Amino acid sequence: MPQFIVYFAQYHEDFRLAELEALSKLENVAIEYDASTYSLESPFLIVNINSVEEATKLVRRGILVRNIIEYWGHGSTYEELFARVKENPEKWADFKTCSFKFNVEAFGRTLTQKEKVAIINTFKFLAFEGPIRMKNPDAEFIVREEYPVTNNASQAETPAMIWFGRLVGQGSRELIDKFDVKKRRYLGNTTMDAELSLVMANQALARPGTLVYDPFVGTGSFLLTCSHFGACSMGSDIDGRQIRGTAGFRLGVDGISANFEQYGVGDRVLDTAVFDICRNPWRSGPMFDAIVTDPPYGVRAGAKRLGRKDGTNPDISFKIVEGVENYKREDYYPPTIPYEMSDLVSDLLEFAAEKLVVGGRLVYWLPTVADEYDPKDIPEHPALKLVANSEQPFRSWSRRLITMEKIAPLESSHKLSTPEHNPAHKNFPVVGGGAAGFYTAARLLAKTTDVNIDIFEKLPAPHGLVRYGVAPDHPEVKNCMSKFDEVANNARVRYFGNVAIDGHDKPSGLSVNMLRSVYDGVVLSYGASEDRRLNIPGEDGHENNVGVISARRFVAWYNGLPEAQDLEPDLTSHDRVVIIGHGNVALDCARILLTPPHVLEKTDITSNATDKLKQSKIRHVEMVGRRGPLQVSFTTKELREMTKIENVQIVSDVELVNSECESSEGRDYLSQMRPLKRMMDLLRKHAVSPTDPRATQASKTFTLKFLMSPQEVVYDGDMQKLRFQANGLEGSPADARAVAKDATVDIPCAMALRSIGYASTPLDGVPFDAKRRLVPNIAGRVIDNENNVVEGLYVSGWIKRGPVGVIATTMQDAYRTADAIVMDLANNAIGHSASQAKVNQMLAQANIDQNRVSNEGWKRLEQFEFAAGEARGKPREKVTSVQKMLDIIRDK
């Protein structure tokens, strides 16, 4: 196939390939390219296309494509370029006598006119005989010098690459100016900028004969751009004031219809309407070719849905105002309640799966926290396929343009609607009162009207790792507890605290089999209560030395988990602690050990822990991993927090970090892993080598060590040392393996923490994968050893997927499990014979109420903790004894 050079704009680099693929589908032009040659730092890409005509057609409505050039050659020097050009002299013949011009520019450097003329003269060997014509020539030849990107203000003197060919097509970047929001008659505070609106129209494959819909239309940016490209469009919004023009920046101009008139697309914008997308009037079944939208997540304006807050007077809508019922007035805005982001996205995907035609596209924005983003956080739906995921980074957060395509008709097994075949209530227990359990319950409540939920938690206090695992100096992560309170307060939910299911730490008279005998289904979400061991000699300590203790247990100790309060961490026998592992939990431990106690005591860390930390002699924390810097598992956010601890110097093997990042493989890998690149940039900015005076003279240090595997704990009297074996790396950065070397290194320390992963435990009567330490499942449905689905048994959270991910990951995972339950209910696969009476009878026979802590009891305990915390100037003072918890709850 002939080769062409796509010359991209150096803007929105992460969107360019996605748009190019969309243009290929729009114009029905087949393209081939080597994705490994694409770089965000370069505007050039070689693409194979069948003909010049198809190349011209491909880019004609491109927004991030400047132009396309018939490939004649490229090289790192002009000699190399000329040699390639001379390999195909037949290309010259067609242009021997036609009029022509040369267009010479540089990317990454400014060329003088004299330099440009000199470059043109080097192409005399082409021996063109036709006239030079600067306007409308028969052929325009492009020379582009590409200079390397540097980290300083100076420009490179020699190009990294020189590209040459004949211009054969132009993009449509002039539309950016045409649709500039500053030129529009009407706009609002959420108006999307022109460039991205146009890109989204391309991603949506907007074209004549298609119908595009925006359910959060606002001021109509997407209707404008999609209709410009020939599509018919429609929009709706819960707030009619934006549509009518009574809530924008430029008022009195007939709202968004003024823009449609201005740009001449009024005949293709079918209509806009005012309603809540959750209660829409659309007929059932597919009808749209694309749904393009920017949901109001709350970054600029919070999302709302119809509803009344508790205590709101329902008669206010019917109040007579100036002789007219309130709800009939043009400026009427219906009562609303907040629309949580997770629910909004889930509802949007479900809506798209039903309303899109097969092959139709959903194009929407999704905000993510830059330092915590994981591809697993992108919501999924069985009827939709992810086509593109492009990031627009800001500072601490990003927004991602997600493009999904409907791949098949929405079967009944895909529908997440409430089952209507049986009005009787269904009953489900959730085993485990942590984040996974509560999010599963929340989703079930949202997607059904006939499901009752009993949440069983072995401790009196709910919320699992949100309470006992999230770092005390990360209060924002615990905001989800308000969502959990909403769940617990729901009339269809009962909380059974202090009730363990067989297989937990204490017997309660209940087992999974007993639950299955009376409930319609059982959800297991009890997480991972153990940790992986190193299995090295000396790990369990010797005489007065504690050896290697679990980071999980250390975290539980300072966070107040009752079963961890007998831990006696050694913080005084030496000034050094070694942490084995390169994950976020390891960084949490390091931060707690090095943060001044007066800072921590303002958080919800236990007073017992701060008292112990005030006596600590730990001044140096070394975090050791078996692989290299490009294989670490912690996030930029956690590392950045280490840079802000008072009087702590970050230390690392700077030479190793630089060599790994600057190698050709490292650069290619980091160009594809932008969060990791940001983290490496941060590490390189703050870290110094161990011999640097800033490290040797620092009062406190945090050291990141790589390529070391623990071999044994060596004891010498009251002293303990960790012996490590040095490693090398084999393989690419993506799948690098640690390979042992002969050398060993000893590190003396007060204690060592192992942070190499949590592990789940089995429950009687439940299949368990002992190797992976989780319950085997397909999409949350438990399977047995022969891969058969175990009817009515489900898993959610870490017991389902393993101990990975953040709270947002757990939420999405829990929602998928709940969706599977709703599907099974809709298909009548579960829920045949259970009743609330049978459930209550079984619980009474097991004498559960004798030990049970209800939600009211938990709230009594929480109020006690709030009051105790307020007296100490902190959010809460956790009660760390189960017996004391029960005494408080029972007013003893």
JSON list of C-alpha atoms in Angstrom, two decimals, residues 623-800:
[
{"chain": "A", "resi": 623, "resn": "MET", "atom": "CA", "xyz": [11.45, 0.70, 51.19]},
{"chain": "A", "resi": 624, "resn": "VAL", "atom": "CA", "xyz": [12.85, -2.22, 49.22]},
{"chain": "A", "resi": 625, "resn": "GLY", "atom": "CA", "xyz": [11.53, -3.94, 46.08]},
{"chain": "A", "resi": 626, "resn": "ARG", "atom": "CA", "xyz": [12.80, -6.86, 44.02]},
{"chain": "A", "resi": 627, "resn": "ARG", "atom": "CA", "xyz": [12.41, -5.12, 40.66]},
{"chain": "A", "resi": 628, "resn": "GLY", "atom": "CA", "xyz": [13.26, -1.70, 39.25]},
{"chain": "A", "resi": 629, "resn": "PRO", "atom": "CA", "xyz": [11.79, 1.83, 39.38]},
{"chain": "A", "resi": 630, "resn": "LEU", "atom": "CA", "xyz": [9.53, 1.32, 36.35]},
{"chain": "A", "resi": 631, "resn": "GLN", "atom": "CA", "xyz": [7.82, -1.63, 38.06]},
{"chain": "A", "resi": 632, "resn": "VAL", "atom": "CA", "xyz": [6.73, 0.07, 41.31]},
{"chain": "A", "resi": 633, "resn": "SER", "atom": "CA", "xyz": [3.06, -0.23, 42.29]},
{"chain": "A", "resi": 634, "resn": "PHE", "atom": "CA", "xyz": [2.51, 2.93, 44.32]},
{"chain": "A", "resi": 635, "resn": "THR", "atom": "CA", "xyz": [0.90, 6.05, 42.90]},
{"chain": "A", "resi": 636, "resn": "THR", "atom": "CA", "xyz": [2.14, 9.57, 42.29]},
{"chain": "A", "resi": 637, "resn": "LYS", "atom": "CA", "xyz": [-0.21, 10.93, 44.93]},
{"chain": "A", "resi": 638, "resn": "GLU", "atom": "CA", "xyz": [1.36, 8.77, 47.64]},
{"chain": "A", "resi": 639, "resn": "LEU", "atom": "CA", "xyz": [4.90, 9.63, 46.54]},
{"chain": "A", "resi": 640, "resn": "ARG", "atom": "CA", "xyz": [4.11, 13.34, 46.39]},
{"chain": "A", "resi": 641, "resn": "GLU", "atom": "CA", "xyz": [2.96, 13.22, 50.00]},
{"chain": "A", "resi": 642, "resn": "MET", "atom": "CA", "xyz": [6.39, 11.88, 50.99]},
{"chain": "A", "resi": 643, "resn": "THR", "atom": "CA", "xyz": [7.98, 14.97, 49.44]},
{"chain": "A", "resi": 644, "resn": "LYS", "atom": "CA", "xyz": [5.94, 17.19, 51.77]},
{"chain": "A", "resi": 645, "resn": "ILE", "atom": "CA", "xyz": [6.87, 15.63, 55.13]},
{"chain": "A", "resi": 646, "resn": "GLU", "atom": "CA", "xyz": [8.80, 18.05, 57.29]},
{"chain": "A", "resi": 647, "resn": "ASN", "atom": "CA", "xyz": [12.61, 17.51, 57.34]},
{"chain": "A", "resi": 648, "resn": "VAL", "atom": "CA", "xyz": [12.54, 14.27, 55.32]},
{"chain": "A", "resi": 649, "resn": "GLN", "atom": "CA", "xyz": [14.95, 13.78, 52.42]},
{"chain": "A", "resi": 650, "resn": "ILE", "atom": "CA", "xyz": [14.06, 11.29, 49.68]},
{"chain": "A", "resi": 651, "resn": "VAL", "atom": "CA", "xyz": [16.99, 9.07, 48.72]},
{"chain": "A", "resi": 652, "resn": "SER", "atom": "CA", "xyz": [17.34, 6.62, 45.86]},
{"chain": "A", "resi": 653, "resn": "ASP", "atom": "CA", "xyz": [19.73, 5.19, 43.30]},
{"chain": "A", "resi": 654, "resn": "VAL", "atom": "CA", "xyz": [19.48, 8.24, 41.06]},
{"chain": "A", "resi": 655, "resn": "GLU", "atom": "CA", "xyz": [21.77, 6.74, 38.44]},
{"chain": "A", "resi": 656, "resn": "LEU", "atom": "CA", "xyz": [19.59, 3.63, 38.13]},
{"chain": "A", "resi": 657, "resn": "VAL", "atom": "CA", "xyz": [16.37, 5.66, 37.97]},
{"chain": "A", "resi": 658, "resn": "ASN", "atom": "CA", "xyz": [17.78, 7.93, 35.28]},
{"chain": "A", "resi": 659, "resn": "SER", "atom": "CA", "xyz": [19.16, 5.07, 33.19]},
{"chain": "A", "resi": 660, "resn": "GLU", "atom": "CA", "xyz": [15.88, 3.15, 33.32]},
{"chain": "A", "resi": 661, "resn": "CYS", "atom": "CA", "xyz": [13.87, 6.24, 32.34]},
{"chain": "A", "resi": 662, "resn": "GLU", "atom": "CA", "xyz": [16.25, 7.41, 29.62]},
{"chain": "A", "resi": 663, "resn": "SER", "atom": "CA", "xyz": [16.85, 4.07, 27.91]},
{"chain": "A", "resi": 664, "resn": "SER", "atom": "CA", "xyz": [15.09, 3.67, 24.58]},
{"chain": "A", "resi": 665, "resn": "GLU", "atom": "CA", "xyz": [12.83, 0.97, 26.00]},
{"chain": "A", "resi": 666, "resn": "GLY", "atom": "CA", "xyz": [12.16, 3.07, 29.09]},
{"chain": "A", "resi": 667, "resn": "ARG", "atom": "CA", "xyz": [11.22, 6.15, 27.07]},
{"chain": "A", "resi": 668, "resn": "ASP", "atom": "CA", "xyz": [8.88, 4.16, 24.84]},
{"chain": "A", "resi": 669, "resn": "TYR", "atom": "CA", "xyz": [7.25, 2.53, 27.87]},
{"chain": "A", "resi": 670, "resn": "LEU", "atom": "CA", "xyz": [6.82, 5.82, 29.72]},
{"chain": "A", "resi": 671, "resn": "SER", "atom": "CA", "xyz": [5.31, 7.47, 26.64]},
{"chain": "A", "resi": 672, "resn": "GLN", "atom": "CA", "xyz": [2.49, 4.91, 26.90]},
{"chain": "A", "resi": 673, "resn": "MET", "atom": "CA", "xyz": [2.25, 5.03, 30.70]},
{"chain": "A", "resi": 674, "resn": "ARG", "atom": "CA", "xyz": [1.67, 8.69, 31.45]},
{"chain": "A", "resi": 675, "resn": "PRO", "atom": "CA", "xyz": [0.86, 8.30, 35.19]},
{"chain": "A", "resi": 676, "resn": "LEU", "atom": "CA", "xyz": [4.11, 6.36, 35.64]},
{"chain": "A", "resi": 677, "resn": "LYS", "atom": "CA", "xyz": [6.02, 9.03, 33.72]},
{"chain": "A", "resi": 678, "resn": "ARG", "atom": "CA", "xyz": [4.63, 11.73, 36.02]},
{"chain": "A", "resi": 679, "resn": "MET", "atom": "CA", "xyz": [5.69, 9.67, 39.00]},
{"chain": "A", "resi": 680, "resn": "MET", "atom": "CA", "xyz": [9.21, 9.13, 37.66]},
{"chain": "A", "resi": 681, "resn": "ASP", "atom": "CA", "xyz": [9.52, 12.84, 36.94]},
{"chain": "A", "resi": 682, "resn": "LEU", "atom": "CA", "xyz": [8.53, 13.54, 40.55]},
{"chain": "A", "resi": 683, "resn": "LEU", "atom": "CA", "xyz": [11.02, 11.00, 41.90]},
{"chain": "A", "resi": 684, "resn": "ARG", "atom": "CA", "xyz": [13.84, 12.38, 39.75]},
{"chain": "A", "resi": 685, "resn": "LYS", "atom": "CA", "xyz": [13.03, 15.89, 40.91]},
{"chain": "A", "resi": 686, "resn": "HIS", "atom": "CA", "xyz": [13.18, 15.13, 44.64]},
{"chain": "A", "resi": 687, "resn": "ALA", "atom": "CA", "xyz": [15.50, 12.15, 45.11]},
{"chain": "A", "resi": 688, "resn": "VAL", "atom": "CA", "xyz": [19.22, 12.39, 45.79]},
{"chain": "A", "resi": 689, "resn": "SER", "atom": "CA", "xyz": [21.82, 9.61, 45.79]},
{"chain": "A", "resi": 690, "resn": "PRO", "atom": "CA", "xyz": [22.84, 7.98, 49.10]},
{"chain": "A", "resi": 691, "resn": "THR", "atom": "CA", "xyz": [26.28, 9.67, 49.01]},
{"chain": "A", "resi": 692, "resn": "ASP", "atom": "CA", "xyz": [24.85, 13.15, 48.44]},
{"chain": "A", "resi": 693, "resn": "PRO", "atom": "CA", "xyz": [25.45, 15.44, 51.47]},
{"chain": "A", "resi": 694, "resn": "ARG", "atom": "CA", "xyz": [21.72, 16.18, 51.52]},
{"chain": "A", "resi": 695, "resn": "ALA", "atom": "CA", "xyz": [21.20, 12.48, 52.28]},
{"chain": "A", "resi": 696, "resn": "THR", "atom": "CA", "xyz": [24.12, 11.87, 54.63]},
{"chain": "A", "resi": 697, "resn": "GLN", "atom": "CA", "xyz": [23.37, 14.99, 56.69]},
{"chain": "A", "resi": 698, "resn": "ALA", "atom": "CA", "xyz": [19.56, 14.69, 56.75]},
{"chain": "A", "resi": 699, "resn": "SER", "atom": "CA", "xyz": [17.90, 14.18, 60.11]},
{"chain": "A", "resi": 700, "resn": "LYS", "atom": "CA", "xyz": [15.30, 11.92, 58.48]},
{"chain": "A", "resi": 701, "resn": "THR", "atom": "CA", "xyz": [15.41, 9.99, 55.21]},
{"chain": "A", "resi": 702, "resn": "PHE", "atom": "CA", "xyz": [13.05, 7.96, 53.11]},
{"chain": "A", "resi": 703, "resn": "THR", "atom": "CA", "xyz": [15.00, 5.64, 50.83]},
{"chain": "A", "resi": 704, "resn": "LEU", "atom": "CA", "xyz": [13.64, 3.77, 47.83]},
{"chain": "A", "resi": 705, "resn": "LYS", "atom": "CA", "xyz": [15.77, 0.73, 47.03]},
{"chain": "A", "resi": 706, "resn": "PHE", "atom": "CA", "xyz": [15.41, -1.49, 44.00]},
{"chain": "A", "resi": 707, "resn": "LEU", "atom": "CA", "xyz": [16.58, -4.87, 42.72]},
{"chain": "A", "resi": 708, "resn": "MET", "atom": "CA", "xyz": [16.78, -6.58, 46.13]},
{"chain": "A", "resi": 709, "resn": "SER", "atom": "CA", "xyz": [14.98, -9.74, 47.36]},
{"chain": "A", "resi": 710, "resn": "PRO", "atom": "CA", "xyz": [14.82, -10.68, 51.08]},
{"chain": "A", "resi": 711, "resn": "GLN", "atom": "CA", "xyz": [16.69, -13.88, 51.94]},
{"chain": "A", "resi": 712, "resn": "GLU", "atom": "CA", "xyz": [16.65, -14.13, 55.74]},
{"chain": "A", "resi": 713, "resn": "VAL", "atom": "CA", "xyz": [16.55, -12.23, 59.01]},
{"chain": "A", "resi": 714, "resn": "VAL", "atom": "CA", "xyz": [19.89, -12.43, 60.81]},
{"chain": "A", "resi": 715, "resn": "TYR", "atom": "CA", "xyz": [19.98, -11.97, 64.59]},
{"chain": "A", "resi": 716, "resn": "ASP", "atom": "CA", "xyz": [23.04, -10.82, 66.51]},
{"chain": "A", "resi": 717, "resn": "GLY", "atom": "CA", "xyz": [22.14, -10.34, 70.17]},
{"chain": "A", "resi": 718, "resn": "ASP", "atom": "CA", "xyz": [19.58, -7.53, 70.38]},
{"chain": "A", "resi": 719, "resn": "MET", "atom": "CA", "xyz": [20.33, -6.52, 66.80]},
{"chain": "A", "resi": 720, "resn": "GLN", "atom": "CA", "xyz": [18.48, -7.80, 63.75]},
{"chain": "A", "resi": 721, "resn": "LYS", "atom": "CA", "xyz": [19.47, -7.41, 60.13]},
{"chain": "A", "resi": 722, "resn": "LEU", "atom": "CA", "xyz": [17.64, -8.15, 56.92]},
{"chain": "A", "resi": 723, "resn": "ARG", "atom": "CA", "xyz": [19.76, -9.91, 54.36]},
{"chain": "A", "resi": 724, "resn": "PHE", "atom": "CA", "xyz": [18.87, -9.19, 50.75]},
{"chain": "A", "resi": 725, "resn": "GLN", "atom": "CA", "xyz": [20.05, -10.77, 47.54]},
{"chain": "A", "resi": 726, "resn": "ALA", "atom": "CA", "xyz": [20.91, -8.37, 44.73]},
{"chain": "A", "resi": 727, "resn": "ASN", "atom": "CA", "xyz": [18.95, -8.76, 41.50]},
{"chain": "A", "resi": 728, "resn": "GLY", "atom": "CA", "xyz": [19.19, -7.84, 37.86]},
{"chain": "A", "resi": 729, "resn": "LEU", "atom": "CA", "xyz": [16.33, -7.32, 35.41]},
{"chain": "A", "resi": 730, "resn": "GLU", "atom": "CA", "xyz": [15.44, -9.32, 32.32]},
{"chain": "A", "resi": 731, "resn": "GLY", "atom": "CA", "xyz": [12.75, -8.50, 29.79]},
{"chain": "A", "resi": 732, "resn": "SER", "atom": "CA", "xyz": [10.99, -5.33, 28.75]},
{"chain": "A", "resi": 733, "resn": "PRO", "atom": "CA", "xyz": [9.77, -2.79, 31.34]},
{"chain": "A", "resi": 734, "resn": "ALA", "atom": "CA", "xyz": [6.23, -4.09, 31.00]},
{"chain": "A", "resi": 735, "resn": "ASP", "atom": "CA", "xyz": [7.11, -7.66, 32.00]},
{"chain": "A", "resi": 736, "resn": "ALA", "atom": "CA", "xyz": [10.53, -7.30, 33.63]},
{"chain": "A", "resi": 737, "resn": "ARG", "atom": "CA", "xyz": [11.65, -10.24, 35.77]},
{"chain": "A", "resi": 738, "resn": "ALA", "atom": "CA", "xyz": [14.02, -10.08, 38.74]},
{"chain": "A", "resi": 739, "resn": "VAL", "atom": "CA", "xyz": [17.03, -12.37, 38.27]},
{"chain": "A", "resi": 740, "resn": "ALA", "atom": "CA", "xyz": [19.20, -13.20, 41.30]},
{"chain": "A", "resi": 741, "resn": "LYS", "atom": "CA", "xyz": [22.87, -12.23, 41.41]},
{"chain": "A", "resi": 742, "resn": "ASP", "atom": "CA", "xyz": [25.58, -13.51, 43.74]},
{"chain": "A", "resi": 743, "resn": "ALA", "atom": "CA", "xyz": [25.89, -10.39, 45.91]},
{"chain": "A", "resi": 744, "resn": "THR", "atom": "CA", "xyz": [24.02, -9.89, 49.20]},
{"chain": "A", "resi": 745, "resn": "VAL", "atom": "CA", "xyz": [23.32, -6.78, 51.28]},
{"chain": "A", "resi": 746, "resn": "ASP", "atom": "CA", "xyz": [22.57, -6.56, 55.03]},
{"chain": "A", "resi": 747, "resn": "ILE", "atom": "CA", "xyz": [20.40, -3.76, 56.46]},
{"chain": "A", "resi": 748, "resn": "PRO", "atom": "CA", "xyz": [20.17, -3.40, 60.27]},
{"chain": "A", "resi": 749, "resn": "CYS", "atom": "CA", "xyz": [16.80, -2.26, 61.58]},
{"chain": "A", "resi": 750, "resn": "ALA", "atom": "CA", "xyz": [14.50, -2.09, 64.58]},
{"chain": "A", "resi": 751, "resn": "MET", "atom": "CA", "xyz": [11.86, -4.03, 62.70]},
{"chain": "A", "resi": 752, "resn": "ALA", "atom": "CA", "xyz": [10.79, -4.89, 59.19]},
{"chain": "A", "resi": 753, "resn": "LEU", "atom": "CA", "xyz": [7.35, -4.70, 57.62]},
{"chain": "A", "resi": 754, "resn": "ARG", "atom": "CA", "xyz": [6.29, -6.97, 54.79]},
{"chain": "A", "resi": 755, "resn": "SER", "atom": "CA", "xyz": [3.90, -5.30, 52.37]},
{"chain": "A", "resi": 756, "resn": "ILE", "atom": "CA", "xyz": [3.68, -7.78, 49.52]},
{"chain": "A", "resi": 757, "resn": "GLY", "atom": "CA", "xyz": [-0.08, -8.23, 49.35]},
{"chain": "A", "resi": 758, "resn": "TYR", "atom": "CA", "xyz": [-3.16, -9.18, 51.30]},
{"chain": "A", "resi": 759, "resn": "ALA", "atom": "CA", "xyz": [-4.78, -12.61, 51.11]},
{"chain": "A", "resi": 760, "resn": "SER", "atom": "CA", "xyz": [-8.35, -13.83, 51.49]},
{"chain": "A", "resi": 761, "resn": "THR", "atom": "CA", "xyz": [-9.43, -16.88, 53.48]},
{"chain": "A", "resi": 762, "resn": "PRO", "atom": "CA", "xyz": [-11.93, -19.60, 52.55]},
{"chain": "A", "resi": 763, "resn": "LEU", "atom": "CA", "xyz": [-15.39, -20.08, 54.02]},
{"chain": "A", "resi": 764, "resn": "ASP", "atom": "CA", "xyz": [-16.97, -23.48, 54.56]},
{"chain": "A", "resi": 765, "resn": "GLY", "atom": "CA", "xyz": [-19.27, -24.42, 51.72]},
{"chain": "A", "resi": 766, "resn": "VAL", "atom": "CA", "xyz": [-17.75, -21.94, 49.26]},
{"chain": "A", "resi": 767, "resn": "PRO", "atom": "CA", "xyz": [-15.37, -22.83, 46.37]},
{"chain": "A", "resi": 768, "resn": "PHE", "atom": "CA", "xyz": [-11.92, -21.33, 46.89]},
{"chain": "A", "resi": 769, "resn": "ASP", "atom": "CA", "xyz": [-8.86, -20.95, 44.67]},
{"chain": "A", "resi": 770, "resn": "ALA", "atom": "CA", "xyz": [-6.03, -21.58, 47.14]},
{"chain": "A", "resi": 771, "resn": "LYS", "atom": "CA", "xyz": [-3.35, -20.45, 44.69]},
{"chain": "A", "resi": 772, "resn": "ARG", "atom": "CA", "xyz": [-4.93, -17.11, 43.81]},
{"chain": "A", "resi": 773, "resn": "ARG", "atom": "CA", "xyz": [-6.46, -16.73, 47.28]},
{"chain": "A", "resi": 774, "resn": "LEU", "atom": "CA", "xyz": [-9.92, -15.75, 46.07]},
{"chain": "A", "resi": 775, "resn": "VAL", "atom": "CA", "xyz": [-13.32, -17.25, 45.30]},
{"chain": "A", "resi": 776, "resn": "PRO", "atom": "CA", "xyz": [-13.44, -18.29, 41.61]},
{"chain": "A", "resi": 777, "resn": "ASN", "atom": "CA", "xyz": [-16.13, -16.47, 39.70]},
{"chain": "A", "resi": 778, "resn": "ILE", "atom": "CA", "xyz": [-17.37, -15.19, 36.37]},
{"chain": "A", "resi": 779, "resn": "ALA", "atom": "CA", "xyz": [-18.57, -11.57, 36.53]},
{"chain": "A", "resi": 780, "resn": "GLY", "atom": "CA", "xyz": [-19.28, -11.99, 40.25]},
{"chain": "A", "resi": 781, "resn": "ARG", "atom": "CA", "xyz": [-21.12, -15.33, 39.92]},
{"chain": "A", "resi": 782, "resn": "VAL", "atom": "CA", "xyz": [-19.29, -18.01, 41.92]},
{"chain": "A", "resi": 783, "resn": "ILE", "atom": "CA", "xyz": [-18.19, -21.08, 39.96]},
{"chain": "A", "resi": 784, "resn": "ASP", "atom": "CA", "xyz": [-17.20, -24.52, 41.23]},
{"chain": "A", "resi": 785, "resn": "ASN", "atom": "CA", "xyz": [-14.14, -26.61, 40.39]},
{"chain": "A", "resi": 786, "resn": "GLU", "atom": "CA", "xyz": [-15.72, -27.65, 37.09]},
{"chain": "A", "resi": 787, "resn": "ASN", "atom": "CA", "xyz": [-16.49, -24.04, 36.12]},
{"chain": "A", "resi": 788, "resn": "ASN", "atom": "CA", "xyz": [-20.22, -24.45, 36.71]},
{"chain": "A", "resi": 789, "resn": "VAL", "atom": "CA", "xyz": [-22.05, -21.45, 38.14]},
{"chain": "A", "resi": 790, "resn": "VAL", "atom": "CA", "xyz": [-23.14, -21.98, 41.74]},
{"chain": "A", "resi": 791, "resn": "GLU", "atom": "CA", "xyz": [-26.74, -20.79, 41.71]},
{"chain": "A", "resi": 792, "resn": "GLY", "atom": "CA", "xyz": [-27.44, -17.82, 43.97]},
{"chain": "A", "resi": 793, "resn": "LEU", "atom": "CA", "xyz": [-23.87, -17.32, 45.23]},
{"chain": "A", "resi": 794, "resn": "TYR", "atom": "CA", "xyz": [-22.01, -14.10, 44.38]},
{"chain": "A", "resi": 795, "resn": "VAL", "atom": "CA", "xyz": [-18.79, -12.33, 45.29]},
{"chain": "A", "resi": 796, "resn": "SER", "atom": "CA", "xyz": [-17.78, -8.68, 45.40]},
{"chain": "A", "resi": 797, "resn": "GLY", "atom": "CA", "xyz": [-14.59, -6.78, 46.17]},
{"chain": "A", "resi": 798, "resn": "TRP", "atom": "CA", "xyz": [-11.23, -8.29, 47.01]},
{"chain": "A", "resi": 799, "resn": "ILE", "atom": "CA", "xyz": [-12.59, -11.80, 47.59]},
{"chain": "A", "resi": 800, "resn": "LYS", "atom": "CA", "xyz": [-13.75, -11.59, 43.97]}
]
